[in-house]
């Protein structure tokens, strides 16, 4: 390829370069080849290794690109392209974090298709690749740590269940941290979600999660499932991390996962050589590729002489500041003060751990006695919603005679049926919906019928309580006449059948 032709190409791509300095890898117009810079490794400067994704005008990974089809600039300095190889051919190990939305809105065919598509992705991994599995509803759960054991990953996917809210922002932070800490030279996150962040149990924000993802140096490929995903957030997340967004339905989900697997298998590793010293200065790396004769360009910021950025933990805890001794004074008081502080911290942490262990022992013992009968509950579902001013309830199927009756105020009656009846503030997951309150969680407590008796399980966390007859509740069997207190709502449980001798 002649230099003059590359100069012409650069002239046509000045707009791409100018825009890319602000928003790297911005999406181009449809039916145009696209180029994305996924990672830049300048730790061996002046040799720089760039991992890129090239798509043709159909959105399909471009095949057969050679060094002659790439032009790379560091600012205005042209870099020598030493070689271009497909990442898989070069044997570069890939670490992928597979993050799946397991909120209640995913239940049904969509969730089954999601599990199957994720399983197919795992089975398509290269022999040296590894993956991790993260699930999120109103909590984020790292299910399987990074591993090359496909059977372990598939077992983790098979065991996923859908219920609860959507802690989307916290899931992004956790996934980026796990991927950013991986030792593999190539890293990625594939995140599937069908809704917006709707949980109050996490302090993560949209802006903070995107910033954490960018800081990890890992591309995040997002999939918006169904009709109500947060498309704007998912697109900004992928654009800001040099990833890619795709929409999907239950019918197309398998193809979307397969396309992302193909894309990751066909990434290019462009090795270039720069002039100058590894001064650690910030720079803009510009790369142009000719895809089927049409130029495509991208820009990414990097530091001359630095490895790929590493992710930071999702929550930063400021280090304790120990006062410095005055000049010329003794350091003994400072040492004693620091030792007392450390001792107090250890005592508090130890007490919290002992309390958690005690609660867990009680919880596990109760769980063995009154484990929820999920099959029975599924066979006896709740019917459609009935709305009253300020309150939403549902009429139960004609199975089970238990009710909750408001002690004060409206005197509203909530029929429980066989359950599970879910008390909370989120209309997406709750069947008995109360107005938003700091004292009531989105999914606060569950009640269902088991062996002729109603069982209550508090799921609202330690900061929001459920009280039954004046005592804090975790797991228990309700008796007719029990007073259930949720926030400011006093509810009397009545069941004429279970009350009979």
Coordinates of C-alpha atoms in Angstrom, one line a residue:
X1 CA 0.0 0.0 0.0
X2 CA 1.5 3.3 -1.1
X3 CA 2.1 6.1 1.5
X4 CA 0.2 8.6 -0.7
X5 CA -2.9 6.5 -0.5
X6 CA -2.7 6.3 3.3
X7 CA -2.3 10.1 3.3
X8 CA -5.5 10.4 1.4
X9 CA -7.2 8.0 3.7
X10 CA -6.1 10.0 6.8
X11 CA -7.5 13.1 5.2
X12 CA -10.9 11.5 4.7
X13 CA -10.8 10.3 8.4
X14 CA -10.0 13.6 10.1
X15 CA -13.6 13.8 11.2
X16 CA -13.3 10.3 12.7
X17 CA -10.1 11.3 14.5
X18 CA -11.6 14.5 15.9
X19 CA -14.8 12.9 17.2
X20 CA -12.9 9.8 18.5
X21 CA -10.7 11.9 20.8
X22 CA -13.9 12.6 22.8
X23 CA -15.9 9.5 22.2
X24 CA -13.7 6.5 21.2
X25 CA -15.1 4.0 18.8
X26 CA -18.3 5.9 18.1
X27 CA -20.8 4.0 16.0
X28 CA -20.6 4.7 12.3
X29 CA -23.5 4.9 9.8
X30 CA -25.2 1.6 8.8
X31 CA -23.7 -0.3 5.8
X32 CA -20.2 1.0 6.6
X33 CA -17.2 -1.0 7.9
X34 CA -16.5 -0.3 11.6
X35 CA -13.3 -0.6 13.6
X36 CA -13.1 -0.7 17.5
X37 CA -10.0 -0.6 19.7
X38 CA -10.7 -3.0 22.5
X39 CA -7.4 -2.9 24.4
X40 CA -4.0 -1.2 24.2
X41 CA -0.9 -2.8 25.8
X42 CA 2.1 -0.4 25.9
X43 CA 4.0 -2.2 28.7
X44 CA 6.8 -3.2 26.3
X45 CA 7.1 0.3 24.8
X46 CA 8.3 1.2 22.1
X47 CA 6.5 -2.0 21.1
X48 CA 2.7 -1.6 21.4
X49 CA 0.1 -4.3 21.0
X50 CA -3.4 -3.2 20.0
X51 CA -6.4 -5.6 20.0
X52 CA -9.1 -4.4 17.6
X53 CA -12.4 -5.6 16.2
X54 CA -13.1 -5.0 12.5
X55 CA -16.6 -5.5 11.1
X56 CA -17.5 -5.3 7.4
X57 CA -20.5 -3.4 6.0
X58 CA -22.8 -6.3 7.1
X59 CA -21.7 -6.2 10.7
X60 CA -19.8 -9.5 10.3
X61 CA -16.1 -9.8 11.5
X62 CA -13.8 -8.9 8.7
X63 CA -11.5 -11.8 7.7
X64 CA -8.1 -11.8 6.1
X65 CA -6.8 -8.3 7.0
X66 CA -3.0 -7.9 6.7
X67 CA -0.4 -5.4 8.0
X68 CA -0.6 -3.5 4.7
X69 CA -4.2 -2.7 5.4
X70 CA -3.5 -1.0 8.7
X71 CA -2.2 2.5 9.4
X72 CA -1.4 3.6 13.0
X73 CA -0.6 7.1 14.4
X74 CA 0.6 8.2 17.8
X75 CA -0.7 11.8 17.6
X76 CA 0.9 12.9 14.4
X77 CA 3.7 10.4 14.4
X78 CA 3.2 7.4 12.2
X79 CA 4.1 4.0 13.8
X80 CA 5.6 1.1 12.1
X81 CA 3.2 -1.9 11.8
X82 CA 5.3 -5.0 12.6
X83 CA 2.6 -7.5 12.2
X84 CA -1.1 -8.3 12.2
X85 CA -2.6 -11.6 13.4
X86 CA -5.9 -13.0 14.4
X87 CA -6.0 -13.3 18.2
X88 CA -7.1 -16.9 18.2
X89 CA -4.4 -17.9 15.7
X90 CA -1.8 -16.3 17.9
X91 CA -3.1 -18.3 20.8
X92 CA -3.8 -15.2 23.0
X93 CA -5.9 -16.4 25.9
X94 CA -9.3 -14.8 26.4
X95 CA -11.0 -14.2 29.8
X96 CA -14.7 -13.5 29.5
X97 CA -17.1 -12.6 32.3
X98 CA -20.6 -13.8 31.4
X99 CA -23.1 -11.7 33.3
X100 CA -26.8 -12.6 33.2
X101 CA -29.8 -10.8 34.5
X102 CA -31.8 -13.2 36.8
X103 CA -34.5 -10.8 37.9
X104 CA -38.1 -11.9 38.0
X105 CA -38.9 -10.2 34.7
X106 CA -36.7 -12.8 33.0
X107 CA -38.8 -15.7 34.0
X108 CA -40.2 -18.0 31.3
X109 CA -38.9 -18.7 27.8
X110 CA -36.6 -15.8 27.7
X111 CA -34.7 -17.1 30.7
X112 CA -34.4 -20.6 29.3
X113 CA -33.1 -19.2 26.0
X114 CA -30.6 -17.1 27.9
X115 CA -29.2 -20.1 29.8
X116 CA -29.0 -22.1 26.6
X117 CA -27.2 -19.3 24.7
X118 CA -24.7 -18.8 27.6
X119 CA -24.1 -22.6 27.7
X120 CA -23.4 -22.6 23.9
X121 CA -21.0 -19.7 24.4
X122 CA -19.1 -21.6 27.0
X123 CA -18.9 -24.6 24.8
X124 CA -17.4 -22.5 22.0
X125 CA -14.5 -21.3 24.1
X126 CA -11.0 -22.0 22.9
X127 CA -8.8 -24.6 24.7
X128 CA -6.8 -21.9 26.5
X129 CA -9.7 -19.6 27.3
X130 CA -11.4 -19.1 30.6
X131 CA -14.7 -17.5 31.8
X132 CA -16.5 -16.4 35.0
X133 CA -20.2 -16.4 35.7
X134 CA -22.0 -13.5 37.4
X135 CA -25.7 -13.4 38.1
X136 CA -27.7 -10.4 39.3
X137 CA -31.2 -9.6 40.4
X138 CA -31.6 -7.3 43.4
X139 CA -28.2 -8.7 44.5
X140 CA -25.0 -9.4 42.5
X141 CA -23.7 -12.9 42.9
X142 CA -20.3 -14.1 41.4
X143 CA -21.5 -17.7 40.8
X144 CA -18.3 -19.2 39.2
X145 CA -14.8 -17.6 39.4
X146 CA -12.6 -17.4 36.4
X147 CA -11.9 -21.0 35.2
X148 CA -11.3 -23.0 32.1
X149 CA -13.5 -25.8 33.4
X150 CA -16.5 -25.8 31.1
X151 CA -18.4 -28.4 33.1
X152 CA -18.3 -26.1 36.2
X153 CA -19.4 -23.1 34.1
X154 CA -22.3 -25.0 32.5
X155 CA -23.4 -26.3 35.9
X156 CA -23.4 -22.8 37.3
X157 CA -25.6 -21.6 34.3
X158 CA -28.0 -24.5 34.8
X159 CA -28.5 -23.7 38.4
X160 CA -29.5 -20.0 37.8
X161 CA -33.1 -19.1 38.8
X162 CA -35.0 -15.9 38.0
X163 CA -36.5 -13.8 40.8
X164 CA -36.3 -10.3 42.4
X165 CA -35.3 -6.9 41.1
X166 CA -32.4 -5.6 38.9
X167 CA -29.2 -4.3 40.4
X168 CA -27.8 -3.5 36.9
X169 CA -25.3 -0.8 37.9
X170 CA -23.7 -2.8 40.6
X171 CA -23.5 -5.8 38.3
X172 CA -21.5 -3.7 35.8
X173 CA -19.0 -2.6 38.5
X174 CA -18.5 -6.2 39.8
X175 CA -18.1 -7.7 36.3
X176 CA -15.6 -5.0 35.2
X177 CA -13.6 -5.6 38.4
X178 CA -13.5 -9.4 37.8
X179 CA -12.5 -9.0 34.2
X180 CA -10.0 -6.3 34.8
X181 CA -8.2 -8.4 37.4
X182 CA -7.8 -11.3 35.0
X183 CA -4.2 -12.2 33.9
X184 CA -5.3 -13.1 30.3
X185 CA -4.0 -10.8 27.6
X186 CA -7.5 -10.4 26.2
X187 CA -10.5 -9.7 28.4
X188 CA -14.1 -9.0 27.9
X189 CA -17.5 -8.8 29.6
X190 CA -20.7 -10.0 27.9
X191 CA -23.7 -8.7 29.9
X192 CA -27.4 -9.6 29.3
X193 CA -30.2 -7.5 30.8
X194 CA -33.9 -7.0 30.1
X195 CA -34.7 -4.0 32.3
X196 CA -33.6 -0.9 34.1
X197 CA -31.8 -0.7 37.4
X198 CA -34.7 -0.8 39.9
X199 CA -33.2 -1.8 43.3
X200 CA -32.7 0.4 46.3
X201 CA -30.4 -2.1 48.0
X202 CA -27.4 -0.9 46.0
X203 CA -25.7 2.6 46.1
X204 CA -24.2 2.1 42.6
X205 CA -25.1 4.8 40.0
X206 CA -25.2 4.9 36.2
X207 CA -22.3 7.4 36.0
X208 CA -20.2 5.6 38.6
X209 CA -20.7 2.2 37.0
X210 CA -19.7 3.5 33.5
X211 CA -16.6 5.2 35.0
X212 CA -15.6 2.0 36.8
X213 CA -16.0 0.0 33.6
X214 CA -13.9 2.5 31.6
X215 CA -11.2 2.3 34.3
X216 CA -11.0 -1.5 34.0
X217 CA -9.7 -1.2 30.4
X218 CA -12.1 -4.1 29.5
X219 CA -14.6 -3.9 26.6
X220 CA -18.2 -4.6 27.7
X221 CA -20.4 -6.2 25.1
X222 CA -24.1 -5.7 26.1
X223 CA -27.3 -7.4 25.0
X224 CA -30.7 -5.7 25.6
X225 CA -33.3 -8.5 25.9
X226 CA -37.0 -8.0 25.1
X227 CA -39.0 -4.8 24.9
X228 CA -37.9 -2.9 28.0
X229 CA -34.1 -2.9 28.4
X230 CA -32.3 0.3 29.3
X231 CA -31.0 0.7 25.8
X232 CA -29.5 4.2 26.4
X233 CA -27.5 3.0 29.3
X234 CA -26.3 -0.2 27.7
X235 CA -25.3 1.6 24.5
X236 CA -23.3 4.3 26.4
X237 CA -21.6 1.5 28.5
X238 CA -20.5 -0.4 25.4
X239 CA -19.5 2.7 23.5
X240 CA -17.5 4.1 26.4
X241 CA -15.5 0.8 26.9
X242 CA -14.9 0.0 23.2
X243 CA -17.5 -2.8 23.3
X244 CA -20.7 -3.4 21.3
X245 CA -24.4 -3.3 21.9
X246 CA -26.9 -5.7 20.4
X247 CA -30.7 -6.0 20.9
X248 CA -32.3 -9.5 21.1
X249 CA -35.5 -11.4 21.5
X250 CA -36.0 -14.9 22.8
X251 CA -35.9 -16.1 19.2
X252 CA -32.7 -14.3 18.2
X253 CA -30.7 -14.5 21.5
X254 CA -28.8 -17.6 20.5
X255 CA -27.6 -15.9 17.3
X256 CA -26.5 -12.7 19.2
X257 CA -24.4 -14.8 21.6
X258 CA -22.9 -16.8 18.7
X259 CA -22.1 -13.5 16.9
X260 CA -20.3 -12.2 20.0
X261 CA -18.4 -15.4 20.3
X262 CA -17.4 -15.1 16.6
X263 CA -16.4 -11.5 17.1
X264 CA -14.1 -12.4 20.0
X265 CA -12.5 -15.3 18.1
X266 CA -11.8 -13.0 15.2
X267 CA -10.2 -10.0 16.9
X268 CA -7.0 -8.8 15.4
X269 CA -3.7 -8.2 17.3
X270 CA -1.9 -5.3 15.6
X271 CA 1.8 -5.0 16.8
X272 CA 3.4 -1.6 16.2
X273 CA 6.8 0.0 17.0
X274 CA 7.1 3.6 18.1
X275 CA 9.9 6.0 18.4
X276 CA 10.9 7.7 21.6
X277 CA 11.1 6.9 25.3
X278 CA 8.6 5.2 27.6
X279 CA 7.8 8.5 29.4
X280 CA 4.3 7.5 30.6
X281 CA 2.8 10.5 28.9
X282 CA -0.9 10.4 27.8
X283 CA -1.4 10.0 24.0
X284 CA -4.1 9.4 21.4
X285 CA -3.6 6.3 19.4
X286 CA -5.3 6.4 16.0
X287 CA -5.7 3.3 13.8
X288 CA -7.2 3.0 10.3
X289 CA -8.0 -0.2 8.4
X290 CA -9.1 -0.8 4.9
X291 CA -12.0 -3.2 5.0
X292 CA -13.1 -4.3 1.6
X293 CA -11.5 -1.2 0.2
X294 CA -13.3 1.1 2.5
X295 CA -11.4 2.9 5.4
X296 CA -12.6 2.5 9.0
X297 CA -11.0 4.3 11.9
X298 CA -10.9 4.4 15.7
X299 CA -9.1 6.4 18.4
X300 CA -8.1 5.4 22.0
X301 CA -6.2 7.1 24.7
X302 CA -3.2 5.3 26.3
X303 CA 0.0 6.0 28.2
X304 CA 3.4 5.5 26.6
X305 CA 5.0 2.7 28.5
X306 CA 2.0 1.3 30.6
X307 CA 0.2 -2.0 30.7
X308 CA -3.6 -2.2 30.2
X309 CA -5.6 -0.5 32.9
X310 CA -6.6 -2.7 35.9
X311 CA -10.1 -2.6 37.4
X312 CA -10.6 -1.1 40.8
X313 CA -12.9 -2.8 43.4
X314 CA -16.6 -1.8 43.0
X315 CA -16.6 0.0 46.4
X316 CA -13.6 2.1 47.5
X317 CA -13.0 2.3 51.2
X318 CA -10.8 5.3 52.2
X319 CA -7.7 4.2 54.2
X320 CA -7.7 5.3 57.8
X321 CA -5.5 8.4 58.3
X322 CA -3.1 8.2 61.3
X323 CA -2.1 11.7 62.6
X324 CA 1.5 12.5 62.0
X325 CA 3.6 13.4 65.1
X326 CA 4.8 17.0 65.3
X327 CA 8.3 17.7 64.3
X328 CA 10.8 16.8 67.1
X329 CA 8.1 15.1 69.2
X330 CA 7.9 11.5 70.3
X331 CA 6.1 9.0 68.0
X332 CA 5.0 6.8 71.0
X333 CA 1.6 8.5 71.5
X334 CA 0.9 8.1 67.8
X335 CA 1.8 4.4 67.9
X336 CA -0.5 3.8 71.0
X337 CA -3.3 5.7 69.3
X338 CA -3.0 3.7 66.1
X339 CA -2.9 0.4 68.1
X340 CA -6.1 1.3 70.0
X341 CA -7.9 2.2 66.8
X342 CA -6.8 -1.1 65.1
X343 CA -7.9 -3.0 68.2
X344 CA -11.3 -1.4 68.2
X345 CA -11.8 -2.1 64.5
X346 CA -10.8 -5.8 65.1
X347 CA -13.3 -6.1 68.0
X348 CA -16.1 -4.5 65.9
X349 CA -15.4 -6.7 62.9
X350 CA -15.2 -9.8 65.1
X351 CA -18.5 -9.0 66.7
X352 CA -20.1 -8.6 63.3
X353 CA -18.7 -11.9 62.0
X354 CA -20.0 -13.7 65.1
X355 CA -23.4 -12.2 64.8
X356 CA -23.5 -13.1 61.1
X357 CA -22.5 -16.7 61.8
X358 CA -25.1 -17.0 64.5
X359 CA -27.9 -15.7 62.2
X360 CA -26.7 -18.0 59.4
X361 CA -26.9 -21.1 61.7
X362 CA -30.4 -20.2 62.7
X363 CA -31.4 -19.5 59.1
X364 CA -30.0 -22.8 57.8
X365 CA -31.7 -24.7 60.6
X366 CA -35.0 -23.0 59.8
X367 CA -34.5 -23.6 56.1
X368 CA -34.2 -27.3 56.6
X369 CA -37.5 -27.4 58.5
X370 CA -39.6 -25.2 56.3
X371 CA -38.0 -25.1 52.9
X372 CA -40.4 -23.4 50.4
X373 CA -42.5 -25.8 48.3
X374 CA -41.8 -24.1 44.9
X375 CA -43.7 -26.8 42.9
X376 CA -46.8 -26.4 45.0
X377 CA -46.7 -22.7 44.7
X378 CA -46.2 -22.8 40.9
X379 CA -49.2 -25.1 40.6
X380 CA -51.4 -22.6 42.5
X381 CA -50.6 -19.2 41.0
X382 CA -52.0 -15.8 41.8
X383 CA -54.5 -14.2 39.4
X384 CA -54.5 -10.7 37.9
X385 CA -54.1 -7.4 39.8
X386 CA -56.8 -5.5 41.6
X387 CA -55.9 -1.8 42.3
X388 CA -57.1 0.5 45.1
X389 CA -55.9 4.1 45.7
X390 CA -52.3 4.0 46.8
X391 CA -52.2 0.3 47.1
X392 CA -52.0 -2.6 44.7
X393 CA -53.0 -6.2 45.6
X394 CA -53.8 -9.3 43.7
X395 CA -56.8 -11.7 44.1
X396 CA -55.6 -15.2 44.9
X397 CA -56.8 -18.3 43.2
X398 CA -59.4 -20.2 45.1
X399 CA -56.8 -22.3 47.0
X400 CA -55.9 -21.4 50.6
X401 CA -58.0 -19.3 52.9
X402 CA -55.3 -17.0 54.5
X403 CA -55.6 -13.2 54.4
X404 CA -53.8 -10.2 55.7
X405 CA -56.1 -7.4 57.0
X406 CA -55.0 -3.8 57.5
X407 CA -55.4 -3.1 61.2
X408 CA -55.5 0.7 60.7
X409 CA -56.5 3.0 57.9
X410 CA -58.4 1.5 55.0
X411 CA -59.0 -1.9 56.4
X412 CA -57.8 -3.4 53.1
X413 CA -57.8 -7.2 52.9
X414 CA -55.1 -9.1 50.9
X415 CA -56.0 -12.6 50.0
X416 CA -52.9 -14.9 50.1
X417 CA -54.2 -18.0 48.3
X418 CA -51.4 -20.6 48.1
X419 CA -48.8 -18.0 47.3
X420 CA -46.1 -17.1 47.0
X421 CA -47.5 -13.7 48.0
X422 CA -44.7 -11.1 47.8
X423 CA -44.9 -7.9 49.9
X424 CA -42.8 -5.0 48.7
X425 CA -42.8 -1.6 46.9
X426 CA -41.9 -2.9 43.4
X427 CA -44.9 -3.6 41.1
X428 CA -42.5 -5.7 39.0
X429 CA -42.0 -8.3 41.7
X430 CA -44.5 -7.8 44.5
X431 CA -48.1 -9.1 44.6
X432 CA -48.9 -6.9 47.6
X433 CA -47.5 -3.5 46.6
X434 CA -47.2 -0.7 49.2
X435 CA -46.1 2.9 48.4
X436 CA -42.4 3.6 48.3
X437 CA -40.8 3.8 51.8
X438 CA -37.3 3.8 53.3
X439 CA -38.6 1.1 55.7
X440 CA -39.9 -1.3 53.0
X441 CA -37.7 -3.1 50.4
X442 CA -38.7 -3.6 46.7
X443 CA -39.1 -7.3 47.7
X444 CA -39.6 -7.3 51.4
X445 CA -41.3 -10.6 52.5
X446 CA -42.8 -13.7 51.0
X447 CA -45.7 -15.7 52.3
X448 CA -46.8 -19.1 50.9
X449 CA -48.9 -22.1 51.9
X450 CA -47.1 -25.3 52.8
X451 CA -48.7 -28.4 54.3
X452 CA -51.7 -26.5 55.4
X453 CA -49.8 -23.7 57.1
X454 CA -48.6 -20.3 55.9
X455 CA -44.8 -19.7 56.0
X456 CA -43.3 -16.2 56.1
X457 CA -39.7 -15.4 54.9
X458 CA -38.2 -11.9 55.4
X459 CA -36.1 -11.0 52.3
X460 CA -35.8 -7.3 52.7
X461 CA -32.3 -7.3 54.3
X462 CA -31.0 -6.3 57.7
X463 CA -31.7 -2.6 57.4
X464 CA -35.4 -3.1 56.8
X465 CA -37.3 -5.3 59.2
X466 CA -40.4 -7.5 59.3
X467 CA -42.0 -8.0 62.8
X468 CA -44.5 -10.7 63.7
X469 CA -46.3 -10.3 67.1
X470 CA -43.6 -7.8 68.2
X471 CA -40.6 -10.0 67.3
X472 CA -38.2 -9.6 64.4
X473 CA -39.0 -12.2 61.8
X474 CA -36.7 -14.2 59.5
X475 CA -38.4 -17.6 58.8
X476 CA -41.5 -18.6 60.7
X477 CA -44.9 -20.3 60.4
X478 CA -47.8 -17.8 60.8
X479 CA -50.7 -18.5 63.2
X480 CA -54.1 -17.0 62.9
X481 CA -54.2 -13.6 64.8
X482 CA -50.5 -12.8 64.3
X483 CA -49.8 -9.2 63.8
X484 CA -47.4 -8.6 60.8
X485 CA -45.7 -5.2 60.8
X486 CA -44.1 -4.0 57.5
X487 CA -42.9 -0.4 57.7
X488 CA -46.0 1.6 58.8
X489 CA -48.4 -1.1 57.8
X490 CA -49.9 -3.3 60.6
X491 CA -51.5 -6.4 59.1
X492 CA -53.5 -9.0 61.0
X493 CA -53.0 -12.6 59.6
X494 CA -56.3 -14.6 59.6
X495 CA -56.8 -18.1 58.4
X496 CA -60.0 -19.8 59.5
X497 CA -58.8 -23.2 58.4
X498 CA -55.5 -23.3 60.2
X499 CA -57.2 -21.7 63.3
X500 CA -59.4 -24.8 63.7
X501 CA -58.3 -27.2 66.4

